[in-house]
PDB file of C-alpha atoms and ligand atoms in Angstrom:
ATOM      1  CA  MET A   1       0.000   0.000   0.000  1.00  0.00           C
ATOM      2  CA  THR A   2       1.160   3.508  -0.813  1.00  0.00           C
ATOM      3  CA  LEU A   3       0.259   6.919   0.533  1.00  0.00           C
ATOM      4  CA  ARG A   4      -0.902   9.128  -2.330  1.00  0.00           C
ATOM      5  CA  PRO A   5      -0.384  12.927  -2.241  1.00  0.00           C
ATOM      6  CA  ILE A   6      -3.638  14.823  -1.616  1.00  0.00           C
ATOM      7  CA  LEU A   7      -4.336  17.702  -4.028  1.00  0.00           C
ATOM      8  CA  ILE A   8      -4.802  21.089  -2.400  1.00  0.00           C
ATOM      9  CA  HIS A   9      -7.430  23.621  -3.556  1.00  0.00           C
ATOM     10  CA  PRO A  10      -7.289  25.452  -5.939  1.00  0.00           C
ATOM     11  CA  ASP A  11      -6.586  22.715  -8.479  1.00  0.00           C
ATOM     12  CA  PRO A  12      -8.541  22.237 -11.738  1.00  0.00           C
ATOM     13  CA  ARG A  13      -8.796  18.477 -11.040  1.00  0.00           C
ATOM     14  CA  LEU A  14     -10.913  19.244  -7.959  1.00  0.00           C
ATOM     15  CA  LYS A  15     -13.437  21.187 -10.070  1.00  0.00           C
ATOM     16  CA  LYS A  16     -14.175  18.473 -12.661  1.00  0.00           C
ATOM     17  CA  ALA A  17     -17.177  16.122 -12.660  1.00  0.00           C
ATOM     18  CA  CYS A  18     -15.755  12.575 -12.616  1.00  0.00           C
ATOM     19  CA  PRO A  19     -16.918   9.961 -15.147  1.00  0.00           C
ATOM     20  CA  PRO A  20     -18.426   6.684 -13.855  1.00  0.00           C
ATOM     21  CA  VAL A  21     -16.229   3.647 -13.264  1.00  0.00           C
ATOM     22  CA  THR A  22     -16.933   1.133 -16.056  1.00  0.00           C
ATOM     23  CA  GLU A  23     -14.683  -1.736 -14.946  1.00  0.00           C
ATOM     24  CA  ILE A  24     -13.260  -2.790 -11.578  1.00  0.00           C
ATOM     25  CA  THR A  25      -9.633  -3.336 -12.546  1.00  0.00           C
ATOM     26  CA  ASP A  26      -6.613  -4.282 -10.418  1.00  0.00           C
ATOM     27  CA  ASP A  27      -5.474  -0.642 -10.682  1.00  0.00           C
ATOM     28  CA  LEU A  28      -8.790   0.577  -9.286  1.00  0.00           C
ATOM     29  CA  MET A  29      -8.604  -1.911  -6.387  1.00  0.00           C
ATOM     30  CA  GLN A  30      -5.044  -0.749  -5.649  1.00  0.00           C
ATOM     31  CA  ALA A  31      -6.191   2.889  -5.763  1.00  0.00           C
ATOM     32  CA  ALA A  32      -9.009   2.106  -3.269  1.00  0.00           C
ATOM     33  CA  GLU A  33      -6.533   0.452  -0.867  1.00  0.00           C
ATOM     34  CA  ASP A  34      -4.105   3.374  -1.191  1.00  0.00           C
ATOM     35  CA  MET A  35      -6.920   5.877  -0.645  1.00  0.00           C
ATOM     36  CA  LEU A  36      -7.976   4.150   2.587  1.00  0.00           C
ATOM     37  CA  GLU A  37      -4.398   4.193   3.841  1.00  0.00           C
ATOM     38  CA  THR A  38      -4.024   7.858   2.818  1.00  0.00           C
ATOM     39  CA  MET A  39      -7.327   8.750   4.563  1.00  0.00           C
ATOM     40  CA  TYR A  40      -6.364   7.032   7.844  1.00  0.00           C
ATOM     41  CA  ASP A  41      -2.895   8.608   7.706  1.00  0.00           C
ATOM     42  CA  ALA A  42      -4.183  12.184   7.112  1.00  0.00           C
ATOM     43  CA  PRO A  43      -6.247  11.611   9.334  1.00  0.00           C
ATOM     44  CA  GLY A  44      -9.680  11.950   7.790  1.00  0.00           C
ATOM     45  CA  VAL A  45     -13.056  10.225   7.716  1.00  0.00           C
ATOM     46  CA  GLY A  46     -13.425  10.274   3.922  1.00  0.00           C
ATOM     47  CA  LEU A  47     -11.437  10.704   0.712  1.00  0.00           C
ATOM     48  CA  ALA A  48     -12.644  10.961  -2.880  1.00  0.00           C
ATOM     49  CA  ALA A  49     -10.669   9.751  -5.917  1.00  0.00           C
ATOM     50  CA  PRO A  50     -10.218  13.255  -7.476  1.00  0.00           C
ATOM     51  CA  GLN A  51      -8.476  14.365  -4.263  1.00  0.00           C
ATOM     52  CA  VAL A  52      -5.614  12.055  -5.238  1.00  0.00           C
ATOM     53  CA  GLY A  53      -5.813  13.098  -8.898  1.00  0.00           C
ATOM     54  CA  LEU A  54      -7.888  10.127 -10.060  1.00  0.00           C
ATOM     55  CA  LEU A  55     -10.914  11.257 -12.077  1.00  0.00           C
ATOM     56  CA  ALA A  56     -13.264   8.364 -11.294  1.00  0.00           C
ATOM     57  CA  ARG A  57     -16.511   8.075  -9.321  1.00  0.00           C
ATOM     58  CA  MET A  58     -15.177   6.360  -6.226  1.00  0.00           C
ATOM     59  CA  PHE A  59     -14.680   7.366  -2.605  1.00  0.00           C
ATOM     60  CA  VAL A  60     -13.659   5.767   0.656  1.00  0.00           C
ATOM     61  CA  MET A  61     -14.925   6.535   4.150  1.00  0.00           C
ATOM     62  CA  ASP A  62     -14.809   5.332   7.739  1.00  0.00           C
ATOM     63  CA  CYS A  63     -16.709   7.490  10.215  1.00  0.00           C
ATOM     64  CA  VAL A  64     -16.178   5.230  13.263  1.00  0.00           C
ATOM     65  CA  LYS A  65     -14.882   7.794  15.739  1.00  0.00           C
ATOM     66  CA  ASP A  66     -14.474   5.597  18.842  1.00  0.00           C
ATOM     67  CA  PRO A  67     -10.825   4.450  18.887  1.00  0.00           C
ATOM     68  CA  GLU A  68     -11.914   1.366  20.895  1.00  0.00           C
ATOM     69  CA  ALA A  69     -14.474   0.326  18.232  1.00  0.00           C
ATOM     70  CA  ALA A  70     -13.707  -1.789  15.175  1.00  0.00           C
ATOM     71  CA  PRO A  71     -12.956   0.277  12.056  1.00  0.00           C
ATOM     72  CA  ARG A  72     -15.416   0.152   9.136  1.00  0.00           C
ATOM     73  CA  PRO A  73     -13.500   0.950   5.945  1.00  0.00           C
ATOM     74  CA  MET A  74     -15.924   1.433   3.054  1.00  0.00           C
ATOM     75  CA  VAL A  75     -15.259   1.752  -0.693  1.00  0.00           C
ATOM     76  CA  LEU A  76     -18.132   3.189  -2.736  1.00  0.00           C
ATOM     77  CA  ILE A  77     -17.994   3.032  -6.548  1.00  0.00           C
ATOM     78  CA  ASN A  78     -20.478   5.005  -8.686  1.00  0.00           C
ATOM     79  CA  PRO A  79     -22.426   6.181  -5.615  1.00  0.00           C
ATOM     80  CA  ALA A  80     -25.878   7.727  -6.094  1.00  0.00           C
ATOM     81  CA  VAL A  81     -28.130   9.315  -3.483  1.00  0.00           C
ATOM     82  CA  THR A  82     -31.533   7.603  -3.802  1.00  0.00           C
ATOM     83  CA  TRP A  83     -33.317   9.412  -0.941  1.00  0.00           C
ATOM     84  CA  THR A  84     -32.720  12.432   1.280  1.00  0.00           C
ATOM     85  CA  SER A  85     -34.504  13.373   4.503  1.00  0.00           C
ATOM     86  CA  ALA A  86     -36.435  16.649   4.703  1.00  0.00           C
ATOM     87  CA  GLU A  87     -34.758  17.215   8.051  1.00  0.00           C
ATOM     88  CA  THR A  88     -31.423  18.979   7.762  1.00  0.00           C
ATOM     89  CA  ASN A  89     -28.296  18.997   9.881  1.00  0.00           C
ATOM     90  CA  VAL A  90     -25.573  21.620  10.309  1.00  0.00           C
ATOM     91  CA  TYR A  91     -22.038  20.244  10.587  1.00  0.00           C
ATOM     92  CA  GLU A  92     -18.737  22.092  10.826  1.00  0.00           C
ATOM     93  CA  GLU A  93     -17.028  20.497   7.836  1.00  0.00           C
ATOM     94  CA  GLY A  94     -13.367  20.264   6.960  1.00  0.00           C
ATOM     95  CA  CYS A  95     -11.664  18.951   3.838  1.00  0.00           C
ATOM     96  CA  LEU A  96      -8.301  17.272   3.366  1.00  0.00           C
ATOM     97  CA  SER A  97      -7.888  19.381   0.183  1.00  0.00           C
ATOM     98  CA  ILE A  98      -8.491  22.594   2.197  1.00  0.00           C
ATOM     99  CA  PRO A  99      -6.378  21.985   5.315  1.00  0.00           C
ATOM    100  CA  GLU A 100      -7.227  23.660   8.623  1.00  0.00           C
ATOM    101  CA  GLN A 101     -10.295  25.495   7.294  1.00  0.00           C
ATOM    102  CA  TYR A 102     -13.703  24.682   8.730  1.00  0.00           C
ATOM    103  CA  ALA A 103     -17.189  26.045   8.103  1.00  0.00           C
ATOM    104  CA  GLU A 104     -20.779  25.139   8.915  1.00  0.00           C
ATOM    105  CA  VAL A 105     -22.634  23.482   6.032  1.00  0.00           C
ATOM    106  CA  THR A 106     -26.330  22.556   6.051  1.00  0.00           C
ATOM    107  CA  ARG A 107     -27.263  19.264   4.361  1.00  0.00           C
ATOM    108  CA  PRO A 108     -30.015  16.612   4.604  1.00  0.00           C
ATOM    109  CA  ALA A 109     -29.576  14.860   7.974  1.00  0.00           C
ATOM    110  CA  GLU A 110     -30.121  11.365   6.509  1.00  0.00           C
ATOM    111  CA  VAL A 111     -29.553   9.867   3.063  1.00  0.00           C
ATOM    112  CA  ARG A 112     -29.873   6.538   1.288  1.00  0.00           C
ATOM    113  CA  VAL A 113     -26.978   5.797  -1.050  1.00  0.00           C
ATOM    114  CA  ARG A 114     -26.684   3.073  -3.700  1.00  0.00           C
ATOM    115  CA  TRP A 115     -23.250   2.062  -4.976  1.00  0.00           C
ATOM    116  CA  THR A 116     -21.181  -0.757  -6.418  1.00  0.00           C
ATOM    117  CA  GLY A 117     -18.723  -2.492  -4.087  1.00  0.00           C
ATOM    118  CA  LEU A 118     -15.205  -3.617  -4.988  1.00  0.00           C
ATOM    119  CA  ASP A 119     -16.718  -7.106  -5.499  1.00  0.00           C
ATOM    120  CA  GLY A 120     -18.930  -5.661  -8.273  1.00  0.00           C
ATOM    121  CA  LYS A 121     -22.127  -6.124  -6.211  1.00  0.00           C
ATOM    122  CA  GLU A 122     -24.783  -3.399  -5.868  1.00  0.00           C
ATOM    123  CA  GLN A 123     -25.361  -2.195  -2.310  1.00  0.00           C
ATOM    124  CA  GLU A 124     -27.687   0.317  -0.686  1.00  0.00           C
ATOM    125  CA  GLU A 125     -27.550   1.760   2.803  1.00  0.00           C
ATOM    126  CA  HIS A 126     -29.248   4.389   4.958  1.00  0.00           C
ATOM    127  CA  PHE A 127     -26.732   6.791   6.523  1.00  0.00           C
ATOM    128  CA  THR A 128     -27.245   9.135   9.484  1.00  0.00           C
ATOM    129  CA  GLY A 129     -25.065  11.527  11.497  1.00  0.00           C
ATOM    130  CA  LEU A 130     -21.450  12.010  10.348  1.00  0.00           C
ATOM    131  CA  TRP A 131     -21.813   9.097   7.887  1.00  0.00           C
ATOM    132  CA  ALA A 132     -24.583  10.987   6.028  1.00  0.00           C
ATOM    133  CA  THR A 133     -22.640  14.282   6.045  1.00  0.00           C
ATOM    134  CA  CYS A 134     -19.443  12.592   4.891  1.00  0.00           C
ATOM    135  CA  ALA A 135     -21.141  10.617   2.078  1.00  0.00           C
ATOM    136  CA  GLN A 136     -22.676  13.854   0.718  1.00  0.00           C
ATOM    137  CA  HIS A 137     -19.350  15.739   1.037  1.00  0.00           C
ATOM    138  CA  GLU A 138     -17.574  12.964  -0.889  1.00  0.00           C
ATOM    139  CA  ILE A 139     -20.243  12.689  -3.621  1.00  0.00           C
ATOM    140  CA  ASP A 140     -19.901  16.471  -4.049  1.00  0.00           C
ATOM    141  CA  HIS A 141     -16.177  15.908  -4.705  1.00  0.00           C
ATOM    142  CA  LEU A 142     -17.121  13.506  -7.529  1.00  0.00           C
ATOM    143  CA  ASP A 143     -19.227  16.313  -9.032  1.00  0.00           C
ATOM    144  CA  GLY A 144     -16.374  18.852  -8.748  1.00  0.00           C
ATOM    145  CA  LYS A 145     -17.957  20.613  -5.767  1.00  0.00           C
ATOM    146  CA  LEU A 146     -16.195  21.622  -2.530  1.00  0.00           C
ATOM    147  CA  PHE A 147     -17.748  22.518   0.827  1.00  0.00           C
ATOM    148  CA  ILE A 148     -16.586  26.131   0.345  1.00  0.00           C
ATOM    149  CA  ASP A 149     -18.972  26.335  -2.644  1.00  0.00           C
ATOM    150  CA  TYR A 150     -21.789  26.482  -0.031  1.00  0.00           C
ATOM    151  CA  LEU A 151     -20.259  29.621   1.553  1.00  0.00           C
ATOM    152  CA  SER A 152     -20.588  33.272   0.534  1.00  0.00           C
ATOM    153  CA  PRO A 153     -18.286  34.405  -2.306  1.00  0.00           C
ATOM    154  CA  LEU A 154     -16.355  36.535   0.201  1.00  0.00           C
ATOM    155  CA  LYS A 155     -15.668  33.630   2.620  1.00  0.00           C
ATOM    156  CA  ARG A 156     -14.803  31.349  -0.303  1.00  0.00           C
ATOM    157  CA  GLN A 157     -12.341  33.903  -1.704  1.00  0.00           C
ATOM    158  CA  LEU A 158     -10.711  34.360   1.714  1.00  0.00           C
ATOM    159  CA  ILE A 159     -10.160  30.594   2.092  1.00  0.00           C
ATOM    160  CA  THR A 160      -8.955  30.270  -1.525  1.00  0.00           C
ATOM    161  CA  ARG A 161      -6.347  33.014  -0.954  1.00  0.00           C
ATOM    162  CA  LYS A 162      -5.128  31.223   2.207  1.00  0.00           C
ATOM    163  CA  MET A 163      -4.757  27.990   0.224  1.00  0.00           C
ATOM    164  CA  GLU A 164      -2.864  29.773  -2.587  1.00  0.00           C
ATOM    165  CA  LYS A 165      -0.434  31.084   0.039  1.00  0.00           C
ATOM    166  CA  LEU A 166      -0.120  27.621   1.647  1.00  0.00           C
ATOM    167  CA  LYS A 167       0.758  26.130  -1.746  1.00  0.00           C
ATOM    168  CA  ARG A 168       3.326  28.884  -2.446  1.00  0.00           C
ATOM    169  CA  ASP A 169       4.920  28.337   0.983  1.00  0.00           C
ATOM    170  CA  ARG A 170       5.001  24.548   0.516  1.00  0.00           C
ATOM    171  CA  ALA A 171       6.564  24.923  -2.958  1.00  0.00           C
ATOM    172  CA  ARG A 172       9.319  27.134  -1.495  1.00  0.00           C
ATOM    173  CA  GLY A 173       9.986  24.416   1.104  1.00  0.00           C
TER     174      GLY A 173
HETATM  175  O1  LIG B 201     -13.207  14.606   1.787  1.00  0.00           O
HETATM  176  C1  LIG B 201     -12.412  15.023   2.610  1.00  0.00           C
HETATM  177  O2  LIG B 201     -11.719  16.002   2.360  1.00  0.00           O
HETATM  178  C2  LIG B 201     -12.298  14.346   3.946  1.00  0.00           C
HETATM  179  C3  LIG B 201     -13.058  15.071   5.036  1.00  0.00           C
HETATM  180  C4  LIG B 201     -14.460  14.494   5.097  1.00  0.00           C
HETATM  181  C5  LIG B 201     -15.457  15.226   5.949  1.00  0.00           C
HETATM  182  C6  LIG B 201     -15.174  15.799   7.146  1.00  0.00           C
HETATM  183  C7  LIG B 201     -16.157  16.429   7.882  1.00  0.00           C
HETATM  184  C8  LIG B 201     -17.411  16.482   7.429  1.00  0.00           C
HETATM  185  C9  LIG B 201     -17.686  15.909   6.237  1.00  0.00           C
HETATM  186  C10 LIG B 201     -16.715  15.276   5.501  1.00  0.00           C
HETATM  187  C11 LIG B 201     -12.313  14.847   6.337  1.00  0.00           C
HETATM  188  O3  LIG B 201     -12.152  13.759   6.783  1.00  0.00           O
HETATM  189  S1  LIG B 201     -11.688  16.248   7.161  1.00  0.00           S
HETATM  190  C12 LIG B 201     -10.955  15.572   8.661  1.00  0.00           C
HETATM  191  C13 LIG B 201     -11.945  15.186   9.702  1.00  0.00           C
HETATM  192  O4  LIG B 201     -13.075  15.602   9.653  1.00  0.00           O
HETATM  193  C14 LIG B 201     -11.564  14.284  10.800  1.00  0.00           C
HETATM  194  C15 LIG B 201     -10.271  13.938  11.020  1.00  0.00           C
HETATM  195  C16 LIG B 201      -9.950  13.084  12.070  1.00  0.00           C
HETATM  196  C17 LIG B 201     -10.918  12.588  12.898  1.00  0.00           C
HETATM  197  C18 LIG B 201     -12.239  12.957  12.668  1.00  0.00           C
HETATM  198  C19 LIG B 201     -12.556  13.805  11.634  1.00  0.00           C
HETATM  199 ZN1  LIG B 202     -13.221  17.131   1.053  1.00  0.00          ZN
END
């Protein structure tokens, strides 16, 4: 398994809608394994393929927060939201592509998601709490959307400028 570098906003690859996965190849399975390792290492609770420069509709997540509990690594290929609750939830979201920036985002509190697993089988599950928020955040990534796109243009610009500076500083070493 290999840690893959996480792209930092702004990057054109984070703004593109990803095409569906048409075949579950060895390369895709390797990418899913690497993404899980990269997510746990960050640490994060989710990671979408475009965040590691792979334009494909796939994300990984594990929202088990209790360090004593068993982990639940999930790989979701071609995910689609099939139902959303009318009730909404406000969560202070972060993003591994926008480090150390957090903002409240309102989304449906519960969702049903259908996807294909790494074994090629269709699955569907009802998500609540952080799982629901994370699944929606990751599906947004697959559509080229970031959590800052829910903020005012002014807040978004402020965060984007901070990220441009972070990238300049990192490039200088
Ligand atoms: O997609 C990403 O950039 C990952 C992101 C997912 C996410 C976080 C919060 C709300 C919705 C979606 C993260 O994992 S940011 C890091 C984070 O939230 C976290 C890190 C360690 C422990 C618990 C949470
Ligand atoms: Zn993110």
